[in-house]
Short mmCIF file of C-alpha atoms in Angstrom, two decimals:
data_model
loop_
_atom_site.label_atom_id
_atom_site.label_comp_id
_atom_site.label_asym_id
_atom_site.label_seq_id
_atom_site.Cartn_x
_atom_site.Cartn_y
_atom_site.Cartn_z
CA UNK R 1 93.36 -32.66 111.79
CA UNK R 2 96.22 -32.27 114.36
CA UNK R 3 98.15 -30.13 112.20
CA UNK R 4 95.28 -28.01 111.27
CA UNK R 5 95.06 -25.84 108.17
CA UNK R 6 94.38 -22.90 110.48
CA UNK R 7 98.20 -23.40 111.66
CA UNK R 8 99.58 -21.62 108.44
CA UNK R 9 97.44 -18.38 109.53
CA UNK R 10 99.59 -18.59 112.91
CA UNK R 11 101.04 -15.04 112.20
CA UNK R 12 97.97 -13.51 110.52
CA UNK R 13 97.23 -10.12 111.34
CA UNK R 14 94.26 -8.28 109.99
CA UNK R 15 94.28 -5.55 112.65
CA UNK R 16 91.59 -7.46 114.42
CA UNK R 17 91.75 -10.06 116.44
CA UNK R 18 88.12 -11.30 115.65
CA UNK R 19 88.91 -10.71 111.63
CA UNK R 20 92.07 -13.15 112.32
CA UNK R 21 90.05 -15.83 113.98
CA UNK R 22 87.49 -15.38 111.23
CA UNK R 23 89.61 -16.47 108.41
CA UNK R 24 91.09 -19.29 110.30
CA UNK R 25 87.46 -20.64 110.23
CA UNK R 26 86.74 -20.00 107.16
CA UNK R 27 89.45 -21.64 106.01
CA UNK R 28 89.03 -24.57 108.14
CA UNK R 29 85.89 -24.81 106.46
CA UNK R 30 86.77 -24.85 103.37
CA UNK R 31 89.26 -27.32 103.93
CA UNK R 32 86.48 -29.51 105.70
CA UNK R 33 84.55 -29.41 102.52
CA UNK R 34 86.11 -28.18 99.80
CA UNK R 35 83.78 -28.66 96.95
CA UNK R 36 80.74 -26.88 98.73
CA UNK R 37 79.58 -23.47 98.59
CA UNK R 38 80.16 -20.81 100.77
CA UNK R 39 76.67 -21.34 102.50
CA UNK R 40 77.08 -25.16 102.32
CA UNK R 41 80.83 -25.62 104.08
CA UNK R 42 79.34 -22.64 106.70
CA UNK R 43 77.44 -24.62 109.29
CA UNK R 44 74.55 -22.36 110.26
CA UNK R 45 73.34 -18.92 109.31
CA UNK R 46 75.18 -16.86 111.60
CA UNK R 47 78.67 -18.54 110.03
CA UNK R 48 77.52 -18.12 106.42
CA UNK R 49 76.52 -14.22 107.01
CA UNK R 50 79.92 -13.94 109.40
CA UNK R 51 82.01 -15.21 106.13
CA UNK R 52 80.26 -12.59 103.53
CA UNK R 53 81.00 -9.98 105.92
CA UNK R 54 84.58 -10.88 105.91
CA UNK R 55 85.00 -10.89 102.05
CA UNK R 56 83.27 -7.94 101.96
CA UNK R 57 85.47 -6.06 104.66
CA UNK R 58 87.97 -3.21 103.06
CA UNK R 59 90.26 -3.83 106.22
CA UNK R 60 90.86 -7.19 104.84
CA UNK R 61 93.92 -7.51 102.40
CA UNK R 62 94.09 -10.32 100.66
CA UNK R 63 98.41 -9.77 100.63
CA UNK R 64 98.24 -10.00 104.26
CA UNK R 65 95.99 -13.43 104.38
CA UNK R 66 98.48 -15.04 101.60
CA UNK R 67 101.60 -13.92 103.48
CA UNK R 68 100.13 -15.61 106.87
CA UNK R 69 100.94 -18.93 104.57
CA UNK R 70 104.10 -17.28 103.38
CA UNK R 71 105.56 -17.35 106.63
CA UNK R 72 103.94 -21.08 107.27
CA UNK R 73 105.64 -22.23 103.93
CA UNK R 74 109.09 -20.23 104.85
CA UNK R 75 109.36 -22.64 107.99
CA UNK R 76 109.16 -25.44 105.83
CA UNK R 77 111.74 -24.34 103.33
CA UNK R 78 114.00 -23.59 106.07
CA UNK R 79 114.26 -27.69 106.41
CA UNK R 80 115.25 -27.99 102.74
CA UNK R 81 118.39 -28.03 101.23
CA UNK R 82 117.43 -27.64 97.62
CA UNK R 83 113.52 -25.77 96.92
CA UNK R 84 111.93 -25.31 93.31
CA UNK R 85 109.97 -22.32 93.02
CA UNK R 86 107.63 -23.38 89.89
CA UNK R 87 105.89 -20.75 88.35
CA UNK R 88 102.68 -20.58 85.89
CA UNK R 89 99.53 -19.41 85.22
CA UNK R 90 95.95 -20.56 84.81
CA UNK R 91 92.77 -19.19 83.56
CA UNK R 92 89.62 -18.96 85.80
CA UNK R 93 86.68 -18.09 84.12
CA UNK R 94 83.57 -16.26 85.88
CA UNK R 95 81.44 -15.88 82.83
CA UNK R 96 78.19 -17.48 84.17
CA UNK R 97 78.50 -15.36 86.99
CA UNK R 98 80.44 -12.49 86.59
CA UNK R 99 81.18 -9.63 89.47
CA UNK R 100 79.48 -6.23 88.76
CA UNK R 101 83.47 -5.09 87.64
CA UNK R 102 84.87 -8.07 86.65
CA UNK R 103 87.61 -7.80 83.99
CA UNK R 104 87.63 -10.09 80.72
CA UNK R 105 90.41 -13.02 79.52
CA UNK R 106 90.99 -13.51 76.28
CA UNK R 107 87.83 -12.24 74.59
CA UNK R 108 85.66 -9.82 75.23
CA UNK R 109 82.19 -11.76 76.02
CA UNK R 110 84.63 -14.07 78.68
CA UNK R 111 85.02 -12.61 81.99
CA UNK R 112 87.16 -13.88 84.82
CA UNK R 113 90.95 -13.88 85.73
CA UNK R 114 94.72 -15.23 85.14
CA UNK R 115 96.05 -16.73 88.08
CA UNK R 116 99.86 -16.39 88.22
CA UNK R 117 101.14 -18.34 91.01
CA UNK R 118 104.89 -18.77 92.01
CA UNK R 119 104.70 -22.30 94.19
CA UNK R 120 107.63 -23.79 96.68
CA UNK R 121 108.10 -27.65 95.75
CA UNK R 122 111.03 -30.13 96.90
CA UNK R 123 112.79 -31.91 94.35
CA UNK R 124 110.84 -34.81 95.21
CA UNK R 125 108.02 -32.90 94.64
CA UNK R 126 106.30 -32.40 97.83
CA UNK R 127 104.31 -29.20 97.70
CA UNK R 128 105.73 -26.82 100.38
CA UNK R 129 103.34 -24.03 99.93
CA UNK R 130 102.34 -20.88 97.86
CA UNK R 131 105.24 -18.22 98.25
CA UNK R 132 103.29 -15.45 95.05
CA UNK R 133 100.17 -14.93 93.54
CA UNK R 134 99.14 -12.15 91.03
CA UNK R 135 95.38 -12.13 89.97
CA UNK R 136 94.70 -10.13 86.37
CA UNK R 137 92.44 -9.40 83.71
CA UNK R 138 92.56 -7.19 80.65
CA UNK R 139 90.16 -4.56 80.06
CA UNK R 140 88.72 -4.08 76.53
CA UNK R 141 91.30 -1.54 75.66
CA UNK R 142 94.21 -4.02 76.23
CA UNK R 143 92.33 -6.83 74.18
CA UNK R 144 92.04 -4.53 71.34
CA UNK R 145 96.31 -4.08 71.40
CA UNK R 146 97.80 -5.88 68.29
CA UNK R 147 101.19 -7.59 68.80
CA UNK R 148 103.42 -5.20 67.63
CA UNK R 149 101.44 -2.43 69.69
CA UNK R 150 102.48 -4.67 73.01
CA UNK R 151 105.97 -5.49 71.69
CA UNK R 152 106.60 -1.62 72.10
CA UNK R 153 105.84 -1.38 75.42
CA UNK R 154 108.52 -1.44 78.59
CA UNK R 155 109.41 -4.61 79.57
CA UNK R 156 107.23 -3.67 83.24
CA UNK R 157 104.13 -2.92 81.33
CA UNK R 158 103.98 -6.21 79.48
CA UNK R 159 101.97 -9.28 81.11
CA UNK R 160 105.34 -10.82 80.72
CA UNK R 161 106.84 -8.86 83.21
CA UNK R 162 105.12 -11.50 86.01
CA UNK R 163 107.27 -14.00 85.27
CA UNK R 164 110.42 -11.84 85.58
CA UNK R 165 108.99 -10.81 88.91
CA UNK R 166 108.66 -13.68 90.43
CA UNK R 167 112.27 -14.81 89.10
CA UNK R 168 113.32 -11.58 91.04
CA UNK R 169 111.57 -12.74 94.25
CA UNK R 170 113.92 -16.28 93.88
CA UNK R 171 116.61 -14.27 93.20
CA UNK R 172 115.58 -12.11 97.06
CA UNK R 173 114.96 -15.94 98.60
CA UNK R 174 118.47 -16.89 97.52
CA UNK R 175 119.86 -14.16 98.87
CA UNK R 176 117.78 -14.55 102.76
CA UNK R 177 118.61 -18.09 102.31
CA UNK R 178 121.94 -18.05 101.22
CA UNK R 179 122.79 -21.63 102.03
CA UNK R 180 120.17 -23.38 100.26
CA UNK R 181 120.00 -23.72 96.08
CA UNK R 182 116.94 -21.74 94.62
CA UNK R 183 115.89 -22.80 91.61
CA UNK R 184 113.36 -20.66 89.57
CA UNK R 185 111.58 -23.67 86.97
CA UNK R 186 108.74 -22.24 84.63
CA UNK R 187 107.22 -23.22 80.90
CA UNK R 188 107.75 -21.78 77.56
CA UNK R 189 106.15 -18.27 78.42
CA UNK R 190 109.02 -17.54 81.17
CA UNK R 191 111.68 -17.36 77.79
CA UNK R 192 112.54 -13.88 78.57
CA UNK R 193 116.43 -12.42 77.85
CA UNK R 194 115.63 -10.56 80.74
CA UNK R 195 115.62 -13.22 82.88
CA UNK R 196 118.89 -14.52 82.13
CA UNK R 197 120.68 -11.28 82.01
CA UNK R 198 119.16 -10.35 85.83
CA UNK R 199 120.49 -14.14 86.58
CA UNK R 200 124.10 -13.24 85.10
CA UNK R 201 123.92 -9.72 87.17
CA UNK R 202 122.27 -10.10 90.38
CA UNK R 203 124.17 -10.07 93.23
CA UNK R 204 122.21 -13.79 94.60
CA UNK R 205 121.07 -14.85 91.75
CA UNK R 206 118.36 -18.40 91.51
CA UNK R 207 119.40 -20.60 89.39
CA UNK R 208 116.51 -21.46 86.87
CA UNK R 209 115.39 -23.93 84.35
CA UNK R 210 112.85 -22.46 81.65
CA UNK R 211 111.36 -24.42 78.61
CA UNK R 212 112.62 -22.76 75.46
CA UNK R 213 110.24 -21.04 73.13
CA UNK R 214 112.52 -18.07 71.33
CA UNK R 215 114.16 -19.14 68.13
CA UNK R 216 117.83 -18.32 69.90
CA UNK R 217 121.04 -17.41 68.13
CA UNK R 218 124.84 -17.81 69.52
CA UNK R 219 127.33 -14.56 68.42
CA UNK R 220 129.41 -16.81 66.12
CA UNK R 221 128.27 -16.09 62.43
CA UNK R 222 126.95 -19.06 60.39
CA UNK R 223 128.97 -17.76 57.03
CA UNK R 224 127.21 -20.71 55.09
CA UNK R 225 123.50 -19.33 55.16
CA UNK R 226 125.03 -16.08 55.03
CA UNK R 227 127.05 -12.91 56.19
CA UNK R 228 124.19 -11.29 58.56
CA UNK R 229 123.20 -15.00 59.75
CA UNK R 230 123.42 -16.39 62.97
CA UNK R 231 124.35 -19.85 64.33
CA UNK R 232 121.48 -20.89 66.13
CA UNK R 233 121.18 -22.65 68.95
CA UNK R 234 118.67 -25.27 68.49
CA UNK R 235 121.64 -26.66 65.95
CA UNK R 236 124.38 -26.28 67.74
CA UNK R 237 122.85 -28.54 70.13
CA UNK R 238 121.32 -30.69 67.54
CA UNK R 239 124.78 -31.27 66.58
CA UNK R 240 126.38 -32.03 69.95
CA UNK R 241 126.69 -36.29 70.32
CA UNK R 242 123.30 -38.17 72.13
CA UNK R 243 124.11 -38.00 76.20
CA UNK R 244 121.45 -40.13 77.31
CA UNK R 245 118.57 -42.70 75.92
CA UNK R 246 116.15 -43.10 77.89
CA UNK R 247 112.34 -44.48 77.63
CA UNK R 248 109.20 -43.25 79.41
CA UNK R 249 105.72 -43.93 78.98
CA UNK R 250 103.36 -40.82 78.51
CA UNK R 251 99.69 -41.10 79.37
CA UNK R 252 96.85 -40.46 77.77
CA UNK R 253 95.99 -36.98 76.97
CA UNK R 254 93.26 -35.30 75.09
CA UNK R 255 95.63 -35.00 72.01
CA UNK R 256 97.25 -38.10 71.85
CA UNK R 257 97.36 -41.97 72.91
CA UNK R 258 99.38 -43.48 75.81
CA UNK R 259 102.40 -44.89 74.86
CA UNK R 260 105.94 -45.63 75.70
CA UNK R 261 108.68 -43.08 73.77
CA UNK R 262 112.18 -43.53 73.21
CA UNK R 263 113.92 -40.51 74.03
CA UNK R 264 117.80 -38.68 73.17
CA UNK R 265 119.56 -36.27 75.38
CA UNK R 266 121.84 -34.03 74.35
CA UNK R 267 123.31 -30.67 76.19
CA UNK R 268 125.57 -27.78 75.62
CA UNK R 269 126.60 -24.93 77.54
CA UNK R 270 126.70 -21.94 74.92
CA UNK R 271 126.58 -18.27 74.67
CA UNK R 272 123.46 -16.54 73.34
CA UNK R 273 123.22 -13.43 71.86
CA UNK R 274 120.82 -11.22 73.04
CA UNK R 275 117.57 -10.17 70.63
CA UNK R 276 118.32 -8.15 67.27
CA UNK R 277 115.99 -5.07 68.56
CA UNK R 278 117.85 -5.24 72.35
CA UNK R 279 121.02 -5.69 71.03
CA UNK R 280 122.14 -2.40 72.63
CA UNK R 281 120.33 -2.82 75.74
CA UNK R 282 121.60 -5.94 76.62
CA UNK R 283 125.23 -8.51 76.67
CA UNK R 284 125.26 -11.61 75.48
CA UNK R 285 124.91 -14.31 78.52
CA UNK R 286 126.06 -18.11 78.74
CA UNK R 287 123.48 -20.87 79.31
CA UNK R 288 123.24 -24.48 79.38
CA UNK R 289 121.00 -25.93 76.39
CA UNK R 290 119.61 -29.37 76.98
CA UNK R 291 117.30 -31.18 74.57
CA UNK R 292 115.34 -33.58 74.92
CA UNK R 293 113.83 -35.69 71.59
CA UNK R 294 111.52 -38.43 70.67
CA UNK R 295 113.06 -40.95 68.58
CA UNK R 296 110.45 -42.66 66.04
CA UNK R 297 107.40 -41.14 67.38
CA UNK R 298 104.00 -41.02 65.37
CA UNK R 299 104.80 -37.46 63.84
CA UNK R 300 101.39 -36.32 64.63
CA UNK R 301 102.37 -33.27 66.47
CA UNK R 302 102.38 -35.63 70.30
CA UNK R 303 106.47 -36.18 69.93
CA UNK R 304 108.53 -34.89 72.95
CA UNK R 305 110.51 -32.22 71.75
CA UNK R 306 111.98 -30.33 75.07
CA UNK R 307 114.89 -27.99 74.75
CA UNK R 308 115.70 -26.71 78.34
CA UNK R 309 117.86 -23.55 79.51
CA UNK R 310 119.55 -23.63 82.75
CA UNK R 311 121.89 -21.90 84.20
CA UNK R 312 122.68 -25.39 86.11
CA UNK R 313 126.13 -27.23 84.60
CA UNK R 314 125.53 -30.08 82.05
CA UNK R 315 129.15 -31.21 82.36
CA UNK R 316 128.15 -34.78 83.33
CA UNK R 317 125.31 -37.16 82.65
CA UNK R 318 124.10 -36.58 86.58
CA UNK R 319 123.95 -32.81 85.78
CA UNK R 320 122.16 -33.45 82.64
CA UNK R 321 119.99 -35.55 83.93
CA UNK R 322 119.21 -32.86 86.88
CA UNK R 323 117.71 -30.40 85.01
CA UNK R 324 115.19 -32.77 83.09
CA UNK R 325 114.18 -34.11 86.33
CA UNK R 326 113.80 -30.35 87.87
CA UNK R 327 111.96 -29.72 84.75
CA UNK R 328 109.44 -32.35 85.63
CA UNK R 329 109.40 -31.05 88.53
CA UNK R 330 107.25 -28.44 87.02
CA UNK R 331 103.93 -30.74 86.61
CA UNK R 332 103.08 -30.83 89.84
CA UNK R 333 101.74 -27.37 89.58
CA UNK R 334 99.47 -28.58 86.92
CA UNK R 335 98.10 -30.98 89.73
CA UNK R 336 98.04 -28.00 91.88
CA UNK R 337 95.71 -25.68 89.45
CA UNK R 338 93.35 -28.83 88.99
CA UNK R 339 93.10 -29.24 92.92
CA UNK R 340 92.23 -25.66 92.90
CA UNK R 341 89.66 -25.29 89.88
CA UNK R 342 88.03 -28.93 90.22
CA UNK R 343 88.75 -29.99 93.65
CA UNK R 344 87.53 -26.17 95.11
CA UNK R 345 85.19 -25.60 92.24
CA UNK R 346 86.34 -22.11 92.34
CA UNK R 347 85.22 -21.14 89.00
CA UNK R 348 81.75 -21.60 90.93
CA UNK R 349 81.70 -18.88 93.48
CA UNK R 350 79.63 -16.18 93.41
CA UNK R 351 80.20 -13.12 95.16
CA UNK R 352 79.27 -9.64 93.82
CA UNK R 353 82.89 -7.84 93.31
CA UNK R 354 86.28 -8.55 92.53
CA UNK R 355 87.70 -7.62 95.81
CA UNK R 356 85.21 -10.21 97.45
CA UNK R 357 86.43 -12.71 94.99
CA UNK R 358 89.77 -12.20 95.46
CA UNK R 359 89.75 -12.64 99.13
CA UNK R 360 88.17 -16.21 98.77
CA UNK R 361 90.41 -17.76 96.13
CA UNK R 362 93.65 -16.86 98.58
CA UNK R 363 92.08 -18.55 100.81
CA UNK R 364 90.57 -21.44 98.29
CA UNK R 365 94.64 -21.08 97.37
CA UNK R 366 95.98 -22.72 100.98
CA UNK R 367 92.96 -25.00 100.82
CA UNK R 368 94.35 -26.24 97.26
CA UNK R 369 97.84 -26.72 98.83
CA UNK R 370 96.81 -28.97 101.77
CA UNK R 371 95.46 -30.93 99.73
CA UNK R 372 98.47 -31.25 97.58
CA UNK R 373 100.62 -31.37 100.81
CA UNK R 374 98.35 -34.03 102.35
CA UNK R 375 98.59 -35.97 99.38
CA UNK R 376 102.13 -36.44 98.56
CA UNK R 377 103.38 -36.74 102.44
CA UNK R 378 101.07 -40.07 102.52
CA UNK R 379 103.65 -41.10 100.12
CA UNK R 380 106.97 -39.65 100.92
CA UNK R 381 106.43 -40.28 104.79
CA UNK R 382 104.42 -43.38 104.90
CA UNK R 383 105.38 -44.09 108.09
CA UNK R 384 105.04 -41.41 110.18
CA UNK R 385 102.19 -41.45 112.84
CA UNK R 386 98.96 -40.36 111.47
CA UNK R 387 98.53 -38.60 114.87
CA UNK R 388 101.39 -35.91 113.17
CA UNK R 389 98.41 -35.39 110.72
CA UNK R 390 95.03 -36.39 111.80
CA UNK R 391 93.33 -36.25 115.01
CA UNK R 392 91.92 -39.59 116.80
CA UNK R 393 88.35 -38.64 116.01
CA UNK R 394 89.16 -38.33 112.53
CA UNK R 395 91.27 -41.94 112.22
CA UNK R 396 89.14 -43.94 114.28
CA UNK R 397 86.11 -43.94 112.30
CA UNK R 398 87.64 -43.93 109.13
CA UNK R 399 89.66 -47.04 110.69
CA UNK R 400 86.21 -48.96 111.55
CA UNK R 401 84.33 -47.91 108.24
CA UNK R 402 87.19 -49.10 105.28
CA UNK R 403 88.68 -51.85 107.60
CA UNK R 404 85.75 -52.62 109.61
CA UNK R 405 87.65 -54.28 112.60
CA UNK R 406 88.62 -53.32 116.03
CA UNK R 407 90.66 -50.19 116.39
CA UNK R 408 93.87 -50.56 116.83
CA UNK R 409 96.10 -49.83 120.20
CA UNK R 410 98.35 -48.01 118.48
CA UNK R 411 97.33 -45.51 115.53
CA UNK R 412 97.96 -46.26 112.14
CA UNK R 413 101.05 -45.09 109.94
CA UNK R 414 100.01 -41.84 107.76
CA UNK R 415 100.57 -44.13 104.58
CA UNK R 416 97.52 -46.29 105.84
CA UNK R 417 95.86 -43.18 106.87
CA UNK R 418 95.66 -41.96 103.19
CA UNK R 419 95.51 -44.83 101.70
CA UNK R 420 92.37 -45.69 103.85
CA UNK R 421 90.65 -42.11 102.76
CA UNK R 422 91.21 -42.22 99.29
CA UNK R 423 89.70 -45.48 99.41
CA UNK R 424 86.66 -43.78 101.05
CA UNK R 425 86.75 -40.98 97.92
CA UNK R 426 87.22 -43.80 95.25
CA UNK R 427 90.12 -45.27 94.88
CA UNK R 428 89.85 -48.96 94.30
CA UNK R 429 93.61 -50.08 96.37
CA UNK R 430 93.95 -52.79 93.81
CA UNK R 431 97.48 -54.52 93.75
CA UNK R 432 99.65 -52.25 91.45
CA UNK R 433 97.43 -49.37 91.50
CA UNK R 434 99.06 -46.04 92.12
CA UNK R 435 98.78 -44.08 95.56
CA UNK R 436 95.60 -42.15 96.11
CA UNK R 437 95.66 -38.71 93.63
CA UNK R 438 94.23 -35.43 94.53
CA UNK R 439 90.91 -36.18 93.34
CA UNK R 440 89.89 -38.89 95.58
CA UNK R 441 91.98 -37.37 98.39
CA UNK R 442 89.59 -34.48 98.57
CA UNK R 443 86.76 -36.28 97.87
CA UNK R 444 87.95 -38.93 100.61
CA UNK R 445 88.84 -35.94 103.27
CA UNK R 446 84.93 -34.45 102.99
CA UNK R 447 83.43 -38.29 103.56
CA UNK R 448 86.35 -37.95 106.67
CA UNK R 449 84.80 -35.02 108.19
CA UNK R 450 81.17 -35.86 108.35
CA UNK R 451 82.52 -39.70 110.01
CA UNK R 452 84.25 -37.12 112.48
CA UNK R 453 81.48 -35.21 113.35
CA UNK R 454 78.90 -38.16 113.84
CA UNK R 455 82.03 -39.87 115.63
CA UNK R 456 82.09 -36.86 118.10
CA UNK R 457 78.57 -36.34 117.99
CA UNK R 458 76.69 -39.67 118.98
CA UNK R 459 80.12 -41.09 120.92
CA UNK R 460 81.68 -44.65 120.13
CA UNK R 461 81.98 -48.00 122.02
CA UNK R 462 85.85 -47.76 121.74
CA UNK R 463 86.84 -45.22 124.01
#
């Protein structure tokens, strides 16, 4: 590709110049090939034994490789105006073949990690690159803590703490970038008071938009249910009149049918008192409360039932309609964790310790993004030139494989350019499908690369 993946380890610096080089070819790769093994996206011996000696280097800090791309994805937030910084976290499990000190996930006879990424996207939802990642595990003595032994702890000893974190980093990015709007957009698990009192205090604060999980209370008493009792807030925005109706169809999942689901809006901007047992540790704060209902759905347990918290303004249907859509926004990352689990098969690798491991999933980590990246350009910038993207030994043959005809004189738009490899990793291009996904993007980018090679290898009667 023109715009290789070894461009967002421009500014990498290991210490050695060799190490630096190294990882750029490792990662290119990787990228090449992305569901192989080590040994089988290494071509030759001496590359496969070069790449085990760089996991297994001490000099090498996996920090420094991710904040190579950090700088990479900072130049491409500098073009934005508005940038989502969607957090979450997956699971990767290593059971089957565990490192000699691996740690364990949520049971004891399960061993792997949590991978808690903090990802740039556009509103649009272009993937813009990986800005944090922390890597975890418990130990058995952390397993064996009951709930109300981890409620006591400080808030920077809880696994919770990540997501505050990484709403502090936002909060840094807002301030470096002071003329663009940060907003910090996570699920349920992000519904931490301590998030929205560091938004109401920091000097440049993110704004944010976290799924609600808390049962939240406003100060005003409700004197009707009693004289210690709360209003809460899932009524007093229950009670507010209907915004917006809207319908949307929902695909299939495991858990329920598709279908199409008729939706109500309502918002609120209210204060919230903070939790009874941090009542003296903390002021109330002001939020905007949107929710988001199913009307008539099957009542199996599959009805939409969002409420949002923002510190964005609902004062108009636009605004309202903002924060669901920044919500959405949030999916994507979903996307992003498949591409990295299924599309890297990184839950596959096999090297002896967790520092070697860790080394290869940051790097398995930008692979995952390009993808991504790669993926959603084709259709937000259909037509620029696939030369921005692509080389000419990468187009051409894919050009005279799908199409079969004459090469062009001029090269094809990127659009066509995707279009044409996810064709080659599946997709059937039938009238009204959907662009190519991630899937048969990366399987369509490793059929790409051995065209390329042959292409450059045995020459061409076009040229």
């Amino acid at each position: 590709m023109t715009d290789s993946i070894a461009n967002e380890f421009d500014t990498l610096q290991l210490g050695d110049k060799r190490l630096d080089n190294r990882c750029k070819l490792i990662a290119e790769r990787f990228a090449a090939n992305p569901q192989a093994s080590i040994n089988a996206a290494s071509q030759g011996w001496n590359e496969t034994h070069a790449a085990y000696e760089f996991f297994d280097n001490d000099f090498v800090d996996e920090a420094d490789i991710l904040a190579a791309h950090k700088d990479a994805t900072m130049r491409r937030i500098e073009q934005q105006d508005v940038v989502l910084l969607v957090q979450d976290t997956t699971e990767l499990d290593f059971t089957k073949h565990p490192t000699e000190d691996s740690g364990v996930l949520n049971e004891g006879y399960r061993f792997g990690l949590y991978d808690h990424s903090q990802i740039a996207f556009t509103e649009s939802g272009l993937c813009l690159g990986v800005m944090d990642v922390k890597l975890f595990s418990h130990t058995p003595e952390t397993l064996g803590q009951s709930k109300e032994q981890r409620k006591q702890l400080p808030i920077e000893e809880k696994e919770s703490f990540r997501w505050l974190q990484n709403y502090r980093r936002a909060c840094q990015l807002a301030g470096e970038q002071p003329d663009k709007q940060i907003i910090n957009v996570a699920d349920r698990e992000a519904d931490l008071y301590d998030i929205f009192v560091e938004a109401a205090e920091h000097p440049t604060p993110a704004d944010f938009v976290i799924r609600a999980k808390q049962p939240r209370c406003t100060p005003e008493r409700d004197l009707e249910a009693g004289p210690c009792t709360y209003k809460k807030v899932a009524d007093e925005v229950a009670d507010a009149p209907v915004s917006i109706r809207l319908q949307i169809d929902l695909a299939a999942t495991p858990k329920r049918a598709a279908r199409r689901a008729t939706l109500e809006v309502r918002a609120k901007r209210l204060r919230v008192k903070p939790p009874q047992t941090r009542k003296s540790e903390f002021p109330e704060v002001e939020l905007s409360v949107v929710e988001v209902r199913e009307v008539g759905g099957p009542g199996d347990g599959t009805d939409v039932h969002w409420q949002l918290l923002s510190s964005l303004p609902v004062d108009t249907i636009n605004q309202i309609q903002r924060v669901i859509d920044i919500y959405v926004t949030r999916w994507p990352i979903e996307t992003y964790f498949r591409v990295y689990k299924s599309g890297c098969r990184i839950e596959e690798i096999q090297l002896e310790t967790n520092a070697r491991q860790r080394r290869a999933l940051i790097i398995y980590k930008v692979v995952a993004w390009r993808l991504m990246y790669l993926t959603t350009l084709g259709r937000q910038c259909p037509d620029l030139d696939c030369e921005a993207v692509f080389a000419d030994f990468e187009w051409k043959p894919v050009w005279r494989v799908v199409r079969g005809q004459e090469l062009p004189k001029t090269p094809p738009r990127l659009g066509e350019m995707v279009q044409m490899v996810g064709e080659l990793g599946g997709h059937n291009n039938r009238s009204g499908d959907a662009p190519p996904g991630a899937e048969a993007m990366w399987n369509g980018l490793r059929r790409m690369k051995d065209f390329a090679l042959a292409w450059r290898a045995f020459g061409n009667d076009d040229d």
